[in-house]
Amino acid sequence: MKIINCKVIVTCPGRNFVTVKIETDEGVYGIGDATLNGRELAVVSYLEDHLFPCLIGRDPQQIEDIWQYMYRGAYWRRGPVTMAAIGGIDIALWDIKGKIAGLPLYELLGGRSRDGVMVYGHANGVDIEETVDEVAKYIDLGYKAIRAQSGVPGIPSIYGVTEDKMFYEPADEGLPAENVWSTEKYMNHTPKLFEKLREKFGFEHHLLHDAHHRLTPIQAARLGKDLEPYRLFWLEDVVPAENQENFRWIRQHTTTPLAVGEVFNSIHDCQQLFSEQLIDYIRATVVHAGGITHFRRIANLADLYNVRTGCHGPTDLSPVCMGAALHFDTWVPNFGIQEYMRHTEQTDEVFPHDYSFKDGYLYAGSAPGHGVDIDEKLAARYPYKRAYLPVNRLEDGTLYNW
């Protein structure tokens, strides 16, 4: 079997997605997600101009060798653009291998470790009262775990809070939006949210929260300590993770579980966090971590240090990524939880899939491969639209982490 054609399909059924399609001389094809929100066309160029020419004529079943060729052969390794491109190809190759074998992807990885994959949804509101109401809606939908984000008095707009409660998309058409941020106001307000949630719903459901890289280590330590009475499932992305030693300070001062990694793209990004047991959950995505081949290595290393997986699963990655992640989650022994932001009806029509949700769990389908396809004719109706994620400024105008 040989690879005879590779192409990229860029479509925007509400937001931009980058899909890799790899075709073989035996009529079997596979698709992968290579989306990088706000930098989509950079990945397209990397794929079309640099990787695809090297794939033609290769055996698609040699996944490991192809991965090493794309990674080691570039010399300039890692980075989100490179790894998203490699990840998209890798997912497509695993899809092909599953179809050749006639098996769902999780069987190729070693079979089921669980029946269903526990997921969490995103509840948010402009204030605490609205967030409480939104959490109640997710509980009514059967969710066992809910991430809660609330607007903060004195901050006009904030990450994680949107008018469209179910299909959150932070990117804006045109140039980036500029938000205003105050760490002090946020830290004073957030414990009140979780105090109210536990008062209303008790401790039966898991609650999560995302600080989105905006705190210093001492601020993160204080917030984690303030939230300890409310027993969060995790506190996510409290500081920018480039300096992994920051987590030493946080770990010394709070027992609130810590999660990080949605912007990671290599096992090297998390090696110290694992070996020093500074985090509890690794949140890398299958796409941005270089595909299933590399993310499996990350998860195996994490398992040595009692770190569990919590795959990033936002709406700015396509159902192809979700399908691949669910098969990975179904297999991986040190699974923790899976983020599940629902896609719009338009997106689901473009990407038909066989995974399903019931009573707080997602279930990977039994179709060969990862069980997600793309309707190319329908995708063509939704052309690319330039969009950027927002930027943040402090109240004095200083550019800050979004």
Protein backbone atom coordinates (compact mmCIF):
# COMPACT_ATOMS: atom_id res chain seq x y z
CA MET A 1 0.00 0.00 0.00
CA LYS A 2 1.26 3.47 -0.92
CA ILE A 3 0.23 7.05 -0.21
CA ILE A 4 -0.77 8.61 -3.52
CA ASN A 5 -2.33 11.92 -2.48
CA CYS A 6 -2.44 14.30 0.49
CA LYS A 7 -4.58 17.39 0.81
CA VAL A 8 -5.76 19.99 3.30
CA ILE A 9 -9.41 20.96 3.65
CA VAL A 10 -9.98 24.29 5.38
CA THR A 11 -13.59 24.96 6.32
CA CYS A 12 -15.40 27.41 8.58
CA PRO A 13 -18.81 26.11 9.72
CA GLY A 14 -18.89 28.75 12.47
CA ARG A 15 -15.13 28.61 13.07
CA ASN A 16 -12.04 27.52 11.12
CA PHE A 17 -10.92 23.89 11.00
CA VAL A 18 -7.91 22.42 9.20
CA THR A 19 -8.37 18.80 8.10
CA VAL A 20 -5.72 16.51 6.63
CA LYS A 21 -6.84 13.83 4.17
CA ILE A 22 -4.40 11.10 3.12
CA GLU A 23 -5.37 8.78 0.24
CA THR A 24 -3.82 5.44 -0.73
CA ASP A 25 -3.55 3.40 -3.90
CA GLU A 26 -5.97 0.83 -2.46
CA GLY A 27 -8.78 3.33 -1.98
CA VAL A 28 -8.43 3.58 1.81
CA TYR A 29 -8.15 7.11 3.19
CA GLY A 30 -7.74 8.66 6.60
CA ILE A 31 -8.43 12.11 8.00
CA GLY A 32 -6.80 14.07 10.81
CA ASP A 33 -7.34 17.39 12.55
CA ALA A 34 -4.50 19.92 12.24
CA THR A 35 -6.28 23.03 13.54
CA LEU A 36 -4.34 25.75 15.36
CA ASN A 37 -6.77 28.47 16.39
CA GLY A 38 -5.73 31.87 15.04
CA ARG A 39 -2.79 30.45 13.08
CA GLU A 40 -4.59 28.01 10.80
CA LEU A 41 -2.95 28.98 7.51
CA ALA A 42 0.55 28.66 8.96
CA VAL A 43 -0.18 24.97 9.53
CA VAL A 44 -1.66 24.66 6.03
CA SER A 45 1.56 25.99 4.53
CA TYR A 46 3.70 23.68 6.67
CA LEU A 47 1.66 20.71 5.50
CA GLU A 48 1.43 21.55 1.80
CA ASP A 49 4.88 23.02 1.28
CA HIS A 50 6.99 20.86 3.57
CA LEU A 51 5.40 17.60 4.74
CA PHE A 52 3.08 16.35 2.02
CA PRO A 53 5.79 16.07 -0.65
CA CYS A 54 7.71 13.72 1.67
CA LEU A 55 4.73 11.38 2.13
CA ILE A 56 3.94 10.47 -1.46
CA GLY A 57 4.94 6.87 -2.19
CA ARG A 58 5.36 5.90 1.48
CA ASP A 59 3.61 3.01 3.16
CA PRO A 60 0.94 4.62 5.44
CA GLN A 61 1.15 1.70 7.84
CA GLN A 62 4.69 2.70 8.89
CA ILE A 63 3.34 5.26 11.35
CA GLU A 64 6.30 5.32 13.74
CA ASP A 65 8.89 5.76 10.99
CA ILE A 66 6.85 8.50 9.32
CA TRP A 67 6.47 10.30 12.66
CA GLN A 68 10.21 10.17 13.32
CA TYR A 69 10.90 11.34 9.76
CA MET A 70 8.63 14.38 10.15
CA TYR A 71 9.98 15.25 13.61
CA ARG A 72 13.68 14.43 13.47
CA GLY A 73 13.98 15.17 9.77
CA ALA A 74 12.94 18.79 10.21
CA TYR A 75 15.98 19.62 12.39
CA TRP A 76 13.98 22.64 13.69
CA ARG A 77 11.83 20.60 16.06
CA ARG A 78 8.73 21.19 18.13
CA GLY A 79 6.60 24.32 18.23
CA PRO A 80 2.81 24.51 17.82
CA VAL A 81 2.78 24.85 14.01
CA THR A 82 5.13 21.91 13.43
CA MET A 83 3.44 19.64 15.96
CA ALA A 84 -0.11 20.46 14.82
CA ALA A 85 0.91 19.55 11.27
CA ILE A 86 2.56 16.32 12.41
CA GLY A 87 -0.42 15.59 14.64
CA GLY A 88 -2.90 15.97 11.79
CA ILE A 89 -0.96 13.53 9.62
CA ASP A 90 -0.45 11.08 12.47
CA ILE A 91 -4.19 10.95 13.28
CA ALA A 92 -4.97 10.34 9.61
CA LEU A 93 -2.46 7.48 9.46
CA TRP A 94 -3.95 5.83 12.55
CA ASP A 95 -7.36 6.21 10.91
CA ILE A 96 -6.05 4.38 7.83
CA LYS A 97 -4.51 1.62 9.94
CA GLY A 98 -7.80 1.09 11.75
CA LYS A 99 -9.67 0.85 8.47
CA ILE A 100 -7.16 -1.63 7.06
CA ALA A 101 -7.50 -3.78 10.18
CA GLY A 102 -11.26 -3.34 10.33
CA LEU A 103 -10.94 -2.27 13.97
CA PRO A 104 -11.75 0.84 16.01
CA LEU A 105 -8.66 2.79 16.94
CA TYR A 106 -8.74 1.92 20.64
CA GLU A 107 -8.30 -1.76 19.74
CA LEU A 108 -5.04 -0.96 17.94
CA LEU A 109 -3.76 0.82 21.05
CA GLY A 110 -4.42 -2.18 23.27
CA GLY A 111 -8.17 -2.37 23.76
CA ARG A 112 -10.62 -0.85 26.20
CA SER A 113 -9.60 0.20 29.70
CA ARG A 114 -13.13 1.52 30.36
CA ASP A 115 -16.60 1.48 28.85
CA GLY A 116 -17.27 5.22 28.80
CA VAL A 117 -15.18 8.38 29.07
CA MET A 118 -16.20 10.84 31.78
CA VAL A 119 -16.39 14.36 30.37
CA TYR A 120 -16.89 17.85 31.72
CA GLY A 121 -18.87 20.70 30.21
CA HIS A 122 -18.46 24.46 30.45
CA ALA A 123 -20.94 26.42 32.55
CA ASN A 124 -20.54 30.18 32.53
CA GLY A 125 -22.45 33.33 33.34
CA VAL A 126 -22.06 37.09 33.54
CA ASP A 127 -22.32 36.81 37.34
CA ILE A 128 -22.43 34.15 40.04
CA GLU A 129 -26.19 33.76 39.86
CA GLU A 130 -26.19 33.05 36.14
CA THR A 131 -23.28 30.62 36.47
CA VAL A 132 -25.18 28.73 39.18
CA ASP A 133 -28.14 28.46 36.80
CA GLU A 134 -25.89 27.19 34.00
CA VAL A 135 -24.31 24.56 36.25
CA ALA A 136 -27.82 23.36 37.05
CA LYS A 137 -28.50 22.95 33.33
CA TYR A 138 -25.43 20.77 32.88
CA ILE A 139 -26.44 18.66 35.86
CA ASP A 140 -29.86 18.21 34.25
CA LEU A 141 -28.08 17.04 31.06
CA GLY A 142 -26.44 14.30 33.09
CA TYR A 143 -22.92 15.70 33.49
CA LYS A 144 -20.93 14.40 36.44
CA ALA A 145 -18.30 17.16 36.09
CA ILE A 146 -18.71 20.84 35.20
CA ARG A 147 -16.20 23.63 34.71
CA ALA A 148 -17.54 26.87 36.20
CA GLN A 149 -16.50 30.36 35.05
CA SER A 150 -18.11 33.63 36.07
CA GLY A 151 -17.95 37.25 35.07
CA VAL A 152 -16.12 39.44 37.58
CA PRO A 153 -17.49 42.80 38.77
CA GLY A 154 -15.44 45.63 37.28
CA ILE A 155 -14.06 43.55 34.38
CA PRO A 156 -16.10 44.20 31.19
CA SER A 157 -15.31 40.85 29.51
CA ILE A 158 -13.46 37.76 30.64
CA TYR A 159 -12.19 34.45 29.30
CA GLY A 160 -14.71 31.61 29.46
CA VAL A 161 -17.85 33.75 29.65
CA THR A 162 -19.94 34.03 26.51
CA GLU A 163 -23.46 34.81 25.39
CA ASP A 164 -23.56 31.50 23.52
CA LYS A 165 -23.40 29.19 26.49
CA MET A 166 -22.93 25.85 24.75
CA PHE A 167 -20.70 26.56 21.73
CA TYR A 168 -17.95 28.81 23.05
CA GLU A 169 -15.71 30.35 20.40
CA PRO A 170 -13.35 33.07 21.67
CA ALA A 171 -11.82 34.00 18.29
CA ASP A 172 -13.03 37.16 16.57
CA GLU A 173 -13.15 37.98 12.88
CA GLY A 174 -10.85 40.81 11.87
CA LEU A 175 -8.14 41.94 14.30
CA PRO A 176 -7.83 40.64 17.88
CA ALA A 177 -10.22 41.98 20.48
CA GLU A 178 -8.59 43.62 23.50
CA ASN A 179 -9.88 42.64 26.93
CA VAL A 180 -9.16 44.26 30.30
CA TRP A 181 -7.89 42.21 33.21
CA SER A 182 -7.52 42.65 36.99
CA THR A 183 -6.00 39.77 38.95
CA GLU A 184 -7.04 41.32 42.27
CA LYS A 185 -10.72 41.52 41.33
CA TYR A 186 -10.67 38.01 39.92
CA MET A 187 -9.06 36.48 43.02
CA ASN A 188 -11.48 38.24 45.36
CA HIS A 189 -14.48 37.04 43.35
CA THR A 190 -13.71 33.45 42.34
CA PRO A 191 -13.88 31.78 45.78
CA LYS A 192 -17.36 33.29 46.21
CA LEU A 193 -18.49 31.48 43.05
CA PHE A 194 -17.47 28.07 44.36
CA GLU A 195 -18.80 28.77 47.83
CA LYS A 196 -22.20 29.41 46.23
CA LEU A 197 -21.97 26.34 43.99
CA ARG A 198 -21.20 23.98 46.87
CA GLU A 199 -23.90 25.60 48.97
CA LYS A 200 -26.41 25.03 46.16
CA PHE A 201 -25.36 21.61 44.82
CA GLY A 202 -23.30 20.01 47.57
CA PHE A 203 -20.32 17.80 46.79
CA GLU A 204 -21.93 15.18 44.56
CA HIS A 205 -20.61 16.67 41.29
CA HIS A 206 -17.05 17.45 40.26
CA LEU A 207 -16.28 21.14 39.80
CA LEU A 208 -13.37 22.52 37.76
CA HIS A 209 -12.03 26.00 37.06
CA ASP A 210 -9.62 27.58 34.56
CA ALA A 211 -7.40 30.53 35.54
CA HIS A 212 -6.02 30.65 31.97
CA HIS A 213 -2.34 31.37 32.68
CA ARG A 214 -2.98 34.72 34.40
CA LEU A 215 -1.51 34.39 37.87
CA THR A 216 1.94 34.57 39.43
CA PRO A 217 3.03 31.57 41.52
CA ILE A 218 2.21 33.22 44.83
CA GLN A 219 -1.19 34.36 43.52
CA ALA A 220 -1.89 30.85 42.24
CA ALA A 221 -0.90 29.37 45.59
CA ARG A 222 -3.26 31.73 47.39
CA LEU A 223 -6.15 30.99 45.04
CA GLY A 224 -5.58 27.25 45.36
CA LYS A 225 -5.62 27.55 49.14
CA ASP A 226 -8.76 29.70 49.10
CA LEU A 227 -10.51 27.06 46.97
CA GLU A 228 -9.50 24.06 49.09
CA PRO A 229 -12.78 23.95 51.08
CA TYR A 230 -14.71 23.47 47.82
CA ARG A 231 -12.69 20.39 46.72
CA LEU A 232 -12.20 21.18 43.05
CA PHE A 233 -11.52 18.33 40.66
CA TRP A 234 -8.78 20.58 39.36
CA LEU A 235 -7.57 24.16 39.05
CA GLU A 236 -6.32 24.62 35.51
CA ASP A 237 -3.53 26.70 33.93
CA VAL A 238 -2.86 28.90 36.94
CA VAL A 239 0.42 30.26 35.60
CA PRO A 240 2.15 30.36 32.20
CA ALA A 241 3.96 27.03 32.11
CA GLU A 242 7.16 28.03 30.33
CA ASN A 243 8.83 28.18 33.75
CA GLN A 244 7.94 24.82 35.22
CA GLU A 245 9.68 25.62 38.50
CA ASN A 246 6.77 27.95 39.26
CA PHE A 247 4.74 24.89 40.15
CA ARG A 248 7.12 23.99 42.97
CA TRP A 249 6.03 27.09 44.86
CA ILE A 250 2.34 26.50 44.16
CA ARG A 251 2.56 22.84 45.19
CA GLN A 252 4.08 23.76 48.56
CA HIS A 253 1.09 25.88 49.52
CA THR A 254 -2.08 24.16 48.28
CA THR A 255 -3.60 20.70 48.00
CA THR A 256 -6.01 21.77 45.24
CA PRO A 257 -5.27 19.46 42.28
CA LEU A 258 -3.45 21.20 39.42
CA ALA A 259 -3.87 20.72 35.67
CA VAL A 260 -1.87 22.21 32.81
CA GLY A 261 -0.80 21.50 29.25
CA GLU A 262 -3.26 22.63 26.60
CA VAL A 263 -0.51 24.76 25.00
CA PHE A 264 2.12 22.01 25.33
CA ASN A 265 3.37 20.32 22.17
CA SER A 266 6.11 17.98 23.37
CA ILE A 267 6.99 15.52 26.09
CA HIS A 268 9.81 17.91 27.00
CA ASP A 269 7.24 20.53 28.03
CA CYS A 270 6.03 18.35 30.89
CA GLN A 271 8.99 16.17 31.87
CA GLN A 272 9.92 18.19 34.97
CA LEU A 273 6.28 18.63 36.00
CA PHE A 274 5.91 14.84 35.97
CA SER A 275 9.20 13.84 37.56
CA GLU A 276 8.77 16.28 40.46
CA GLN A 277 5.05 15.44 40.72
CA LEU A 278 4.10 19.12 40.48
CA ILE A 279 0.80 18.56 38.65
CA ASP A 280 -2.05 16.05 38.81
CA TYR A 281 -3.45 16.18 35.26
CA ILE A 282 -1.81 16.68 31.85
CA ARG A 283 -4.08 18.53 29.43
CA ALA A 284 -2.22 18.29 26.12
CA THR A 285 -4.30 17.70 22.99
CA VAL A 286 -3.91 14.80 20.63
CA VAL A 287 -3.41 17.28 17.76
CA HIS A 288 -0.97 19.75 19.30
CA ALA A 289 1.05 17.04 21.03
CA GLY A 290 2.03 15.59 17.66
CA GLY A 291 -0.74 13.03 17.31
CA ILE A 292 -1.52 9.74 18.98
CA THR A 293 2.01 8.44 18.47
CA HIS A 294 3.59 11.16 20.63
CA PHE A 295 0.74 11.69 23.07
CA ARG A 296 0.95 8.01 23.98
CA ARG A 297 4.55 8.61 25.10
CA ILE A 298 3.46 11.60 27.18
CA ALA A 299 0.72 9.57 28.87
CA ASN A 300 3.08 6.66 29.57
CA LEU A 301 5.61 8.97 31.21
CA ALA A 302 2.85 10.65 33.21
CA ASP A 303 1.68 7.27 34.51
CA LEU A 304 5.04 6.67 36.20
CA TYR A 305 4.35 9.69 38.43
CA ASN A 306 0.61 9.21 39.11
CA VAL A 307 -0.36 11.98 36.70
CA ARG A 308 -3.60 11.38 34.81
CA THR A 309 -4.78 12.63 31.43
CA GLY A 310 -7.34 15.37 30.90
CA CYS A 311 -7.28 16.03 27.16
CA HIS A 312 -8.03 19.52 25.93
CA GLY A 313 -11.28 19.28 23.93
CA PRO A 314 -12.50 22.74 22.90
CA THR A 315 -14.78 23.72 20.03
CA ASP A 316 -11.77 25.18 18.20
CA LEU A 317 -10.66 21.62 17.43
CA SER A 318 -12.85 19.62 15.09
CA PRO A 319 -14.84 16.44 15.81
CA VAL A 320 -11.92 14.58 14.19
CA CYS A 321 -9.78 15.52 17.19
CA MET A 322 -12.56 14.60 19.59
CA GLY A 323 -13.00 11.21 17.94
CA ALA A 324 -9.28 10.47 18.13
CA ALA A 325 -9.13 11.69 21.74
CA LEU A 326 -12.04 9.46 22.76
CA HIS A 327 -10.39 6.37 21.33
CA PHE A 328 -7.20 7.35 23.14
CA ASP A 329 -9.17 7.96 26.37
CA THR A 330 -10.91 4.60 26.05
CA TRP A 331 -7.53 2.88 26.01
CA VAL A 332 -5.16 4.95 28.18
CA PRO A 333 -4.78 3.37 31.64
CA ASN A 334 -4.14 6.63 33.52
CA PHE A 335 -7.22 8.43 32.24
CA GLY A 336 -8.62 11.28 34.32
CA ILE A 337 -11.31 13.17 32.42
CA GLN A 338 -12.05 14.56 28.93
CA GLU A 339 -13.07 18.13 28.16
CA TYR A 340 -16.21 18.16 26.01
CA MET A 341 -17.34 21.39 24.41
CA ARG A 342 -20.16 20.58 22.03
CA HIS A 343 -19.85 21.52 18.39
CA THR A 344 -22.53 23.39 16.51
CA GLU A 345 -25.04 21.59 14.32
CA GLN A 346 -23.24 22.99 11.26
CA THR A 347 -19.93 21.53 12.40
CA ASP A 348 -21.45 18.13 13.19
CA GLU A 349 -22.96 18.03 9.69
CA VAL A 350 -19.59 18.72 8.09
CA PHE A 351 -17.91 16.10 10.29
CA PRO A 352 -20.27 13.09 10.71
CA HIS A 353 -19.14 10.90 13.58
CA ASP A 354 -20.16 7.85 15.56
CA TYR A 355 -19.27 8.89 19.13
CA SER A 356 -22.16 9.58 21.50
CA PHE A 357 -22.97 11.17 24.87
CA LYS A 358 -25.05 9.67 27.68
CA ASP A 359 -25.29 10.43 31.41
CA GLY A 360 -22.02 12.33 31.68
CA TYR A 361 -19.96 9.98 29.51
CA LEU A 362 -18.84 9.97 25.89
CA TYR A 363 -18.61 6.66 24.10
CA ALA A 364 -16.24 5.97 21.23
CA GLY A 365 -17.95 4.23 18.33
CA SER A 366 -17.09 0.84 16.85
CA ALA A 367 -16.43 1.96 13.26
CA PRO A 368 -12.93 1.15 11.93
CA GLY A 369 -10.45 3.95 12.61
CA HIS A 370 -11.48 6.91 14.76
CA GLY A 371 -15.04 6.98 13.42
CA VAL A 372 -15.12 10.57 12.11
CA ASP A 373 -15.38 11.60 8.46
CA ILE A 374 -15.72 14.86 6.49
CA ASP A 375 -18.35 15.88 3.97
CA GLU A 376 -16.12 17.73 1.52
CA LYS A 377 -18.95 19.17 -0.56
CA LEU A 378 -20.60 20.61 2.51
CA ALA A 379 -17.24 21.81 3.88
CA ALA A 380 -16.71 23.78 0.65
CA ARG A 381 -19.78 25.87 1.44
CA TYR A 382 -17.99 27.36 4.45
CA PRO A 383 -14.82 29.14 3.28
CA TYR A 384 -12.02 30.21 5.61
CA LYS A 385 -12.52 33.43 7.58
CA ARG A 386 -9.58 35.11 9.24
CA ALA A 387 -10.01 35.19 13.01
CA TYR A 388 -7.82 35.89 16.03
CA LEU A 389 -7.97 34.99 19.69
CA PRO A 390 -8.24 38.06 21.96
CA VAL A 391 -5.41 39.76 23.82
CA ASN A 392 -5.47 41.04 27.40
CA ARG A 393 -4.37 44.31 28.93
CA LEU A 394 -4.15 45.23 32.59
CA GLU A 395 -6.22 48.16 33.77
CA ASP A 396 -3.21 50.47 33.27
CA GLY A 397 -2.86 49.33 29.64
CA THR A 398 0.01 46.85 30.04
CA LEU A 399 -0.27 43.88 27.67
CA TYR A 400 -0.84 40.72 29.68
CA ASN A 401 -1.57 37.02 29.25
CA TRP A 402 -4.91 36.21 27.70
